[in-house]
Tab-separated table of C-alpha atoms and ligand atoms in Angstrom:
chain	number	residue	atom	x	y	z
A	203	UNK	CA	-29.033	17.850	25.830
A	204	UNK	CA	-26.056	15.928	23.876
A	205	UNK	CA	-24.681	17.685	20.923
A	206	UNK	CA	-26.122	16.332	17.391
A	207	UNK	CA	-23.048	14.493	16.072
A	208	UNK	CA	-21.791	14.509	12.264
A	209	UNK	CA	-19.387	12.646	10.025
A	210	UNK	CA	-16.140	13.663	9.243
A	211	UNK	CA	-12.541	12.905	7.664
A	212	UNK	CA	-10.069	14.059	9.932
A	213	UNK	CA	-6.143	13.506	11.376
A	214	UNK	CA	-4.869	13.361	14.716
A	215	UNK	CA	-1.353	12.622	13.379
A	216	UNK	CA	0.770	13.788	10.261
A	217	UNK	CA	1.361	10.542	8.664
A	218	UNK	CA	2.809	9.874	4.988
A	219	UNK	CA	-0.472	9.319	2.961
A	220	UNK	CA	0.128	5.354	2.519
A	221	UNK	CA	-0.617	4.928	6.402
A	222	UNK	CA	-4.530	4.455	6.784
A	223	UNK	CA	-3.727	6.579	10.041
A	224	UNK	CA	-3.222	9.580	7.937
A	225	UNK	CA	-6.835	10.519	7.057
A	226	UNK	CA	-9.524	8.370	9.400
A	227	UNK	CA	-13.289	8.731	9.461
A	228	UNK	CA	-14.440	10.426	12.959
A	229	UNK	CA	-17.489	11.478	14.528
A	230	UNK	CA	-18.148	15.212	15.537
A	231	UNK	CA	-20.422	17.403	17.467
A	232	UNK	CA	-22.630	19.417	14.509
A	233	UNK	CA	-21.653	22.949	14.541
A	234	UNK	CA	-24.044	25.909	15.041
A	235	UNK	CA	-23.420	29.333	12.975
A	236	UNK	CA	-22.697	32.581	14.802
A	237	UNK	CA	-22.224	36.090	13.464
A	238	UNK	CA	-21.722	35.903	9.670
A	239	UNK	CA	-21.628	32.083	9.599
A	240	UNK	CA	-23.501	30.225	7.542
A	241	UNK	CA	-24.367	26.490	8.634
A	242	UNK	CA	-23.603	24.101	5.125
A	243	UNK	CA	-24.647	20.583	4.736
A	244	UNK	CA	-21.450	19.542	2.421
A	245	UNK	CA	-22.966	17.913	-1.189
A	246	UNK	CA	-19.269	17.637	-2.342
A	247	UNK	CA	-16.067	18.225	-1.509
A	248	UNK	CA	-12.507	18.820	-3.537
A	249	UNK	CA	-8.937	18.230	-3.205
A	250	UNK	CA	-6.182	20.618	-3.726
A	251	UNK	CA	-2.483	20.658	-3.271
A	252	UNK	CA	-3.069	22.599	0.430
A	253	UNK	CA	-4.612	19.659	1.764
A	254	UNK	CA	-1.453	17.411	1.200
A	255	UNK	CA	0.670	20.123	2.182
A	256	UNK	CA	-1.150	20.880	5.394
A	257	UNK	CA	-1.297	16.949	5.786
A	258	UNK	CA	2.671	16.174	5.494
A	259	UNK	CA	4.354	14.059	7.637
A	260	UNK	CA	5.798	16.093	10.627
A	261	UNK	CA	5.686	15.093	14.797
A	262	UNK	CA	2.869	17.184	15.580
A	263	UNK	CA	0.005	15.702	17.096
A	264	UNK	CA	-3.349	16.655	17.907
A	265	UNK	CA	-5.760	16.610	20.427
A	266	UNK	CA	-8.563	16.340	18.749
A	267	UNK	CA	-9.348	15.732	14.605
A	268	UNK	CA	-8.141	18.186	12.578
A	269	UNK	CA	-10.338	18.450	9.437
A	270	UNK	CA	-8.734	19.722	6.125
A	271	UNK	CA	-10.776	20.420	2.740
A	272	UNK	CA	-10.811	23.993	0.839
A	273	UNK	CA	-13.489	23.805	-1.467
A	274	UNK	CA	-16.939	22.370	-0.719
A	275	UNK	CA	-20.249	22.474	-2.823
A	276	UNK	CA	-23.601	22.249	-0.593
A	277	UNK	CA	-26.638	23.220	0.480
A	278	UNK	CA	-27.298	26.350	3.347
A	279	UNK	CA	-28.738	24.792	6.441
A	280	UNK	CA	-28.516	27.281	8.970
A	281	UNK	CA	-27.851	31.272	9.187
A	282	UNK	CA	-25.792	32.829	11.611
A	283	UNK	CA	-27.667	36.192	13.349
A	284	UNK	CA	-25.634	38.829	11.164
A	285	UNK	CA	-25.814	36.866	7.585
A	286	UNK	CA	-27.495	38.788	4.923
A	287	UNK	CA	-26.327	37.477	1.970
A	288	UNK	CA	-27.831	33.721	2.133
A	289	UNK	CA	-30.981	32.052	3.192
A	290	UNK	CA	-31.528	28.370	4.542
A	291	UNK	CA	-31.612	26.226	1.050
A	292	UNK	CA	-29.678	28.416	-0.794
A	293	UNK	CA	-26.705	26.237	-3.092
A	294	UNK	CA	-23.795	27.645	-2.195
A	295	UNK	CA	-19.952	26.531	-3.268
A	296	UNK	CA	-16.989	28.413	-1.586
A	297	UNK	CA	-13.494	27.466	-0.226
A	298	UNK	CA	-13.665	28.890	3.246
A	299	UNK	CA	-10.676	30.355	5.571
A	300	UNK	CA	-7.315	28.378	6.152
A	301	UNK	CA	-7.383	29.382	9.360
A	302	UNK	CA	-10.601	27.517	10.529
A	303	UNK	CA	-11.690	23.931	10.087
A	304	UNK	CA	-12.202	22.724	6.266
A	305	UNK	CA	-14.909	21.299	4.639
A	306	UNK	CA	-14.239	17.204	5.044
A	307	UNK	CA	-17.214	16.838	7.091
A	308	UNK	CA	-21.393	16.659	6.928
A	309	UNK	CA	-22.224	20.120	8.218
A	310	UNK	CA	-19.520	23.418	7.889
A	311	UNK	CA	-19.038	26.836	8.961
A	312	UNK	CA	-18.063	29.669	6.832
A	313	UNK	CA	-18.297	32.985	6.924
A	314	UNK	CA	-20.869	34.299	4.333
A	315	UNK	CA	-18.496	36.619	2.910
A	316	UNK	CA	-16.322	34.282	1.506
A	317	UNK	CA	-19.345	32.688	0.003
A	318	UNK	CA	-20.681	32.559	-3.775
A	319	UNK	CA	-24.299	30.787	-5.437
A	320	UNK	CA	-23.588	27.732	-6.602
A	321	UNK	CA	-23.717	27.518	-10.609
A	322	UNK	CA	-27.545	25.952	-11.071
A	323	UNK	CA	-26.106	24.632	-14.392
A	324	UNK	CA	-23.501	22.323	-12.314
A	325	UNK	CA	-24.586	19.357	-9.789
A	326	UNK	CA	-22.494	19.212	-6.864
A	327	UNK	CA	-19.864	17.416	-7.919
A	328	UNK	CA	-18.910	19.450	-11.073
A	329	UNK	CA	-19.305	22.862	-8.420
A	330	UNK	CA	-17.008	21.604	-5.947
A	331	UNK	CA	-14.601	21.799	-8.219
A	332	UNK	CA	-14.618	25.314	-9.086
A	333	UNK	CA	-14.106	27.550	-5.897
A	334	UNK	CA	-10.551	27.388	-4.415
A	335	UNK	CA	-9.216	27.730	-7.734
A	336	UNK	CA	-11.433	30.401	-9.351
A	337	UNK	CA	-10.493	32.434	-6.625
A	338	UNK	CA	-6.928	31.723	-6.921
A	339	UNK	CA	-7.198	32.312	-10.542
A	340	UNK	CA	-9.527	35.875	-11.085
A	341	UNK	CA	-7.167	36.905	-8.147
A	342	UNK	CA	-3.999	36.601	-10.030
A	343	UNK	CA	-5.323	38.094	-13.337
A	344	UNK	CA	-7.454	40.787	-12.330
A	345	UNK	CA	-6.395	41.744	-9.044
A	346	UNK	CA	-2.671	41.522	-8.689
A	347	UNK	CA	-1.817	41.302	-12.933
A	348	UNK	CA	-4.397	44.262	-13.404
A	349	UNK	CA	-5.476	42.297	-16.212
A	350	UNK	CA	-8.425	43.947	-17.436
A	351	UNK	CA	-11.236	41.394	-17.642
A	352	UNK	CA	-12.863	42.699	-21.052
A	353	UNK	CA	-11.638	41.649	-24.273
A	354	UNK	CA	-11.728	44.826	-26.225
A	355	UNK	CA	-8.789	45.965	-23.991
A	356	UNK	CA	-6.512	42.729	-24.082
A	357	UNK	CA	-6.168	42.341	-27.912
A	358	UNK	CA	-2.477	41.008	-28.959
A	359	UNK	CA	-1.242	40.470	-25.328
A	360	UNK	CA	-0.396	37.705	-24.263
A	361	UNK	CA	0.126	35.275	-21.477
A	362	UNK	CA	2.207	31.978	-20.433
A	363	UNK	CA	0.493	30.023	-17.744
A	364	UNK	CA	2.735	27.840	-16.615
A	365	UNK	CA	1.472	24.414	-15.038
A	366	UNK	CA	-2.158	24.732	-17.266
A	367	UNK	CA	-3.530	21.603	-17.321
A	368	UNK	CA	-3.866	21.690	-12.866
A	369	UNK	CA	-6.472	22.861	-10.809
A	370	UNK	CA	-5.410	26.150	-11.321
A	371	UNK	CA	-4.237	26.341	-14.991
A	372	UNK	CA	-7.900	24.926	-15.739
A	373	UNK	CA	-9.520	27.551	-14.090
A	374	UNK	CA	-6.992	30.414	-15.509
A	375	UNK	CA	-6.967	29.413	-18.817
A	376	UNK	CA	-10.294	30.018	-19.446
A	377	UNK	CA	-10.726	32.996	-17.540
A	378	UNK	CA	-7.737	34.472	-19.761
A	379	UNK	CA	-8.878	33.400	-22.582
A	380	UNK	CA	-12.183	34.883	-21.830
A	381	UNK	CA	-10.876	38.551	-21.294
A	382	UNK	CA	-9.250	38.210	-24.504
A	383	UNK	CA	-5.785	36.730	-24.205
A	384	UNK	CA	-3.403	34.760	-26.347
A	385	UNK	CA	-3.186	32.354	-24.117
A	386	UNK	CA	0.069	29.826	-23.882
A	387	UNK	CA	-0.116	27.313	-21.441
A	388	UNK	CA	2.569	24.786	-20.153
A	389	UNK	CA	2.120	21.086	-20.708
A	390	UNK	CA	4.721	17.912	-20.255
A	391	UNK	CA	2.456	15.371	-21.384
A	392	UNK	CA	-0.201	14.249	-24.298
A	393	UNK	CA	-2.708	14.229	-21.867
A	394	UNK	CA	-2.250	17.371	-19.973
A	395	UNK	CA	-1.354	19.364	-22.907
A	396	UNK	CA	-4.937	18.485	-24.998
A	397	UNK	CA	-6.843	19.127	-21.640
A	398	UNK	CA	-4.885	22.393	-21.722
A	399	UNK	CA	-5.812	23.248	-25.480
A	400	UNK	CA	-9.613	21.628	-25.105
A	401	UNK	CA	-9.778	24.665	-21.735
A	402	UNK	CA	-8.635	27.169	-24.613
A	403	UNK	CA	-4.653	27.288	-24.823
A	404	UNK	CA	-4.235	28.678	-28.288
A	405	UNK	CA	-0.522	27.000	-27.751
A	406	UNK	CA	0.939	24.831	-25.536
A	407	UNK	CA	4.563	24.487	-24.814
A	408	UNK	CA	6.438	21.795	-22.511
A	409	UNK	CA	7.416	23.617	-18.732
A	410	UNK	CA	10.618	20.648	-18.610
A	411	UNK	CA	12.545	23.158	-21.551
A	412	UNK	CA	13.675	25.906	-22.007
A	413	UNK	CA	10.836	28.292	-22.508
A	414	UNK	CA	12.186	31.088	-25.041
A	415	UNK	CA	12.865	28.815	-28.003
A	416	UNK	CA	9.946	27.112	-27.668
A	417	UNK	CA	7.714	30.614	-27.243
A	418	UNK	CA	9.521	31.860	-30.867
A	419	UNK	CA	8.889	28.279	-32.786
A	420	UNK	CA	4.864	29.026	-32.191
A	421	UNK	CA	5.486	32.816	-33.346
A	422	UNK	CA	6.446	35.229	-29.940
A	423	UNK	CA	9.677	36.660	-28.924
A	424	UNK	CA	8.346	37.107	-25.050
A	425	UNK	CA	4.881	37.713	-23.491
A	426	UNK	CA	3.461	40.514	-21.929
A	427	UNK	CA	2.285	38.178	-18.765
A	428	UNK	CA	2.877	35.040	-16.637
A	429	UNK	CA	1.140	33.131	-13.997
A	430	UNK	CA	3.349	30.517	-12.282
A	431	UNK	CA	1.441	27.389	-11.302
A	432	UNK	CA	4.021	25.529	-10.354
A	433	UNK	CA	7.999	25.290	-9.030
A	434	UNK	CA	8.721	29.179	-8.998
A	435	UNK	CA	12.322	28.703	-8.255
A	436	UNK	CA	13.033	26.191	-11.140
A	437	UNK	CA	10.869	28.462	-13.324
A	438	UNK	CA	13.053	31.903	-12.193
A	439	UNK	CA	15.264	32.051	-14.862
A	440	UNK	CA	12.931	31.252	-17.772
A	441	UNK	CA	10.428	33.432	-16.565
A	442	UNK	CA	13.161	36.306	-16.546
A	443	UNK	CA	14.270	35.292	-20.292
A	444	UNK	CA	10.413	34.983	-21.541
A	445	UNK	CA	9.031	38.636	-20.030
A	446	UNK	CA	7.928	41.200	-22.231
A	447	UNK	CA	9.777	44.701	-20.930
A	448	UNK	CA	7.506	46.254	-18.255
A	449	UNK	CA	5.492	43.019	-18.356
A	450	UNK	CA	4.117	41.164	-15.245
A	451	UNK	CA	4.770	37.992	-13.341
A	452	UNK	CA	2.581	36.428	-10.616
A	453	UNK	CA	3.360	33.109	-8.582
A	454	UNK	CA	0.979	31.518	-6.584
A	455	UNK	CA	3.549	28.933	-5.216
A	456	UNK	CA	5.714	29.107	-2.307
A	457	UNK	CA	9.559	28.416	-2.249
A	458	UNK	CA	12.109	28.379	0.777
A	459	UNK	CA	14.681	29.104	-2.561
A	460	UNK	CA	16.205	33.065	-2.569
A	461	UNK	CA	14.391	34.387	-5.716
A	462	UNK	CA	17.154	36.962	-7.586
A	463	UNK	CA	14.378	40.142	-8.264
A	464	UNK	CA	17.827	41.767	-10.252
A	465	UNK	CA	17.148	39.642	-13.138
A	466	UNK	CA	13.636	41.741	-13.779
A	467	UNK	CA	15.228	44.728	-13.010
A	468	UNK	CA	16.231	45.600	-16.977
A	469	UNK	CA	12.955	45.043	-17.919
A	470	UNK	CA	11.551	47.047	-15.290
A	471	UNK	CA	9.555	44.131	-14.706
A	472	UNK	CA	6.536	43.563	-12.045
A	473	UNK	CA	6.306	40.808	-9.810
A	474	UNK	CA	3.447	39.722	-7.656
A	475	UNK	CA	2.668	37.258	-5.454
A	476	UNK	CA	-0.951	35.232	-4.983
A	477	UNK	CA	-2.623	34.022	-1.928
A	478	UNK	CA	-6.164	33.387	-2.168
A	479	UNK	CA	-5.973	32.792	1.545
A	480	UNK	CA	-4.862	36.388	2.279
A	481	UNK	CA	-7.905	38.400	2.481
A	482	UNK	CA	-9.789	35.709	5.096
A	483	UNK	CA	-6.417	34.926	6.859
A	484	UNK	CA	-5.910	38.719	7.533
A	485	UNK	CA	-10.125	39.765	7.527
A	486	UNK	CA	-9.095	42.412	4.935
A	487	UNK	CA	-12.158	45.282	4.385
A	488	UNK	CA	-12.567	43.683	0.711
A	489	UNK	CA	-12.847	40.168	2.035
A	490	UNK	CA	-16.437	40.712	0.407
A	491	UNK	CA	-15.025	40.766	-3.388
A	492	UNK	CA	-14.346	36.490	-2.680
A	493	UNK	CA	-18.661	36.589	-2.666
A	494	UNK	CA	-18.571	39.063	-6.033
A	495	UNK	CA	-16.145	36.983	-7.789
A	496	UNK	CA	-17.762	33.567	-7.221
A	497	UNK	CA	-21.234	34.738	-8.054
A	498	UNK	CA	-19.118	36.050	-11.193
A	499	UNK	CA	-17.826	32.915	-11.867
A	500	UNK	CA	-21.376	31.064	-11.492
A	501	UNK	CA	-22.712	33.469	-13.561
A	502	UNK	CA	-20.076	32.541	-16.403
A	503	UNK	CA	-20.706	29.100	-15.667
A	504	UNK	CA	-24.282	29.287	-16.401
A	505	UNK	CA	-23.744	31.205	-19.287
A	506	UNK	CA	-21.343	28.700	-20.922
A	507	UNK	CA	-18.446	30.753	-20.709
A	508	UNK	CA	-16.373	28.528	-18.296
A	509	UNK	CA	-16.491	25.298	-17.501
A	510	UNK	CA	-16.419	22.813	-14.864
A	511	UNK	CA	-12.943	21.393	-14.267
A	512	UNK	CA	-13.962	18.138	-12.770
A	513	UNK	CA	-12.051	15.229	-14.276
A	514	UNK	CA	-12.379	12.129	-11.297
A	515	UNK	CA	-14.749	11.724	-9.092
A	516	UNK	CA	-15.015	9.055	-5.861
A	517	UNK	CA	-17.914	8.698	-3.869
A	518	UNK	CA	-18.596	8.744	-1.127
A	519	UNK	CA	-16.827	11.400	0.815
A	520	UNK	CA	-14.721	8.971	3.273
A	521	UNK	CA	-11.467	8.750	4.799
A	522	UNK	CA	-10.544	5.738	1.943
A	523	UNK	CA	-11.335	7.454	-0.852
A	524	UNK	CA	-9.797	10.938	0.567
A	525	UNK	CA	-6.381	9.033	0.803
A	526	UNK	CA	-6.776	8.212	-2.475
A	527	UNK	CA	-7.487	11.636	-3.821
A	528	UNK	CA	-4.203	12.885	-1.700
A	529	UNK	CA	-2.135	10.372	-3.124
A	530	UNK	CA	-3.250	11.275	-6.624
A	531	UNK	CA	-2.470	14.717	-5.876
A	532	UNK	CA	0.911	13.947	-4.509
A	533	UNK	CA	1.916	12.910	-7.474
A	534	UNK	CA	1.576	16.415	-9.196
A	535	UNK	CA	0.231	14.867	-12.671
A	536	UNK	CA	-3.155	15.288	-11.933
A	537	UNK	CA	-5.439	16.601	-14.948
A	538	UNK	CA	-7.684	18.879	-13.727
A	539	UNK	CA	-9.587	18.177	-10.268
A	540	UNK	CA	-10.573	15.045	-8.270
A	541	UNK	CA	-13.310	15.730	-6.420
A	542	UNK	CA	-15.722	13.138	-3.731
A	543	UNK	CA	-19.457	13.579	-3.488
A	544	UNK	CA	-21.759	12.437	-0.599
A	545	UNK	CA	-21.183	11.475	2.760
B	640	NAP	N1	-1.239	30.823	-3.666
B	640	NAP	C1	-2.461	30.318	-3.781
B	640	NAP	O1	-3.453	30.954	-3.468
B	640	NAP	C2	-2.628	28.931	-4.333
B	640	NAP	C3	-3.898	28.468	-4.686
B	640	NAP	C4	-4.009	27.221	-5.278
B	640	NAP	C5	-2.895	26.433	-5.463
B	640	NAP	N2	-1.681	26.900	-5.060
B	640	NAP	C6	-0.469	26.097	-5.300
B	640	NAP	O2	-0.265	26.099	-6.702
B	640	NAP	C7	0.270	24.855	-7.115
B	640	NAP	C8	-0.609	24.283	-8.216
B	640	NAP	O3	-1.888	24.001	-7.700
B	640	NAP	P1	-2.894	23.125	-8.585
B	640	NAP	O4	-4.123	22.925	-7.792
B	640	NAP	O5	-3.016	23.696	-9.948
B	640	NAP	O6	-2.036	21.776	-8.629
B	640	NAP	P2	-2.242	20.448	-9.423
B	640	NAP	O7	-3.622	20.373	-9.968
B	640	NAP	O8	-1.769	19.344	-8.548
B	640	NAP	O9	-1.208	20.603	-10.635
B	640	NAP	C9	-0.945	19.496	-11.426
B	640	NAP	C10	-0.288	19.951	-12.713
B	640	NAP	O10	1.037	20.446	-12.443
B	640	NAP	C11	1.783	20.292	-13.619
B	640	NAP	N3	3.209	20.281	-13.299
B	640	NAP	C12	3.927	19.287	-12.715
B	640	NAP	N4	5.220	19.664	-12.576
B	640	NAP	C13	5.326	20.910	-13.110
B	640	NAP	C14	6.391	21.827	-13.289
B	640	NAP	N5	7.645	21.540	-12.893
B	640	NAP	N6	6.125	23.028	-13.847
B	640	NAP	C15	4.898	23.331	-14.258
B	640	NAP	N7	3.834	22.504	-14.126
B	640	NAP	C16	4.048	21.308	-13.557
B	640	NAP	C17	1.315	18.968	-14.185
B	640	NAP	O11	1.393	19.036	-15.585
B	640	NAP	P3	2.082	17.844	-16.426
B	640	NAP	O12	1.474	16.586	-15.908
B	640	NAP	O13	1.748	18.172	-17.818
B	640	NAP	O14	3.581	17.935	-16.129
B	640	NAP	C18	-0.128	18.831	-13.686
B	640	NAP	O15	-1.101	18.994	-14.707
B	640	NAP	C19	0.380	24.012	-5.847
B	640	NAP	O16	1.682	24.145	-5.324
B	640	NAP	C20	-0.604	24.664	-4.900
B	640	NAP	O17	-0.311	24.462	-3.538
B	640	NAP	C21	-1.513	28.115	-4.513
């Protein structure tokens, strides 16, 4: 019998994002779910700076489409044999395993673990949003900060989030100002800095200066935290000047730059890396706490602790409007997240 076939948005070749060769609409064979898989029909996708990154232009080609897209909100279709977590119907949102085949397509695998309820207070759009960068961000405060998540243990600390207006910063701010922080976020421009303070920076300072004068005009010698969002090497040096002794850094961003750890030695300073990737790329034991902490986040959701950080969305989800969401992204002054509903 021929396989049931399904849309996608896929890439044989790495092309720069202009070329309508970089992203093309294909046709695939449906997927069925094995083991722990769950079988999604994808509602609504979102774009984050992994898909552009993945995308970029190199000689590679492939032999057949290569499907990118970390964060998907839909609708369970099918269970694998071993899934206990999630029934056929279920709303689900998740951003799945970097090592498989994303989300930019009608149906999608992923392995229940990495899965969390979809908030019933959000459509699909507004939920699509949410995943790759919730994880991201409860990972870097709770998990490799230690940041406690209850307020009663956070009062006077504080933290800069650097890059807070993004997908990310959107996310962390309110998470950090939920558990209690003074929260500082980075800004460079009118619009990203009041999206920063509306998501609950009780500051915001500009991430183009010099970050220790600018920390002291709005009242704090140094801060006990910082998440970097963005450019860690360019950021090295202020981060250094701006820690609180025996404070704590994480970065969640990559750089082929030679970081100098001697500058945080004084200060007996922590640093910490971010991967939200790690625990599905490596099928750590805990790869179940992804499932905790996006029910978590729902649950905030629908209690009208956090918000949806949706700002655009295109519709529908096609190979047109997914170069345009990757050239938005490219140009690292997005507010928030652009996200494409229905196929
Ligand atoms: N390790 C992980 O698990 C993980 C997870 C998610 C993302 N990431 C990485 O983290 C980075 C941010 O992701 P995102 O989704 O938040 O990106 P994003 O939404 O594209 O970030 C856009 C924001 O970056 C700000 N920005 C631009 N240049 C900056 C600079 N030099 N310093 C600080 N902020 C700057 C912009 O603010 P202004 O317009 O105000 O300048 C803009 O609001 C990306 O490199 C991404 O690949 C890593």
């Amino acid at each position: 019998m021929a396989a049931e076939k399904m849309k996608a948005v896929g890439l044989y070749k790495y092309f720069p994002i202009e070329n309508p060769d970089s992203l093309i609409d294909v046709e695939l064979d449906k997927p069925r779910p094995a083991g722990k898989d769950l079988l999604v029909k994808v509602k609504a996708i979102s774009v984050n700076p992994v898909d552009y990154k993945v995308r970029s232009p190199k000689e590679r080609e492939e032999s057949a489409p290569r499907v990118l897209g970390w964060d998907v909100a839909g609708v369970v279709e099918q269970v694998g044999p071993d899934c206990s977590l999630f029934r056929p119907g279920d709303e689900v949102f998740y951003a799945g395993s970097i090592t498989r085949p994303g989300g930019n397509s009608e149906f999608h695998l992923v392995d229940e673990r990495i899965v969390g309820r979809k908030p019933s207070r959000l459509d699909f759009a507004h939920a699509a949003a949410l995943p790759l960068t919730s994880i991201t961000a409860w990972e870097s405060l709770y998990d490799r900060l230690g940041i406690s998540p209850n307020k009663a243990d956070n009062a006077g600390r504080t933290i800069l989030i650097i890059g807070a207006a993004g997908g990310v910063g959107s996310i962390a701010t309110q998470l950090a100002k939920y558990s209690g922080l003074t929260v500082i976020g980075t800004a460079s421009r009118p619009e990203s800095a009041e999206w920063a303070k509306e998501l609950g920076a009780d500051y915001v300072i500009n991430h183009f200066e010099a970050f220790v004068p600018q920390l002291k005009a709005v009242g704090f010698d140094q801060v006990d935290y910082i998440l970097c969002l963005n450019s860690t090497e360019k950021h090295w040096t202020n981060m250094a000047e701006a820690i609180a002794p025996q404070g704590k850094i994480c970065s969640i961003v990559e750089t082929d730059e030679l970081l100098n750890l001697t500058l945080l030695k004084n200060k007996s300073v922590t640093f910490v890396w971010e991967l939200m990737f790690t625990r599905s790329m490596y099928q750590t034991p805990d790869l179940i706490e992804q499932h905790k902490l996006l029910n978590e986040v729902a649950r905030l959701v629908d209690e009208g602790v956090l918000r949806t950080t949706t700002n655009v969305t295109l519709r529908p989800i096609n190979a047109e409007n997914l170069r345009k969401a990757h050239a938005m992204l490219e140009t690292g002054r997005t507010v928030g997240k652009v996200v494409l509903e229905g196929f």
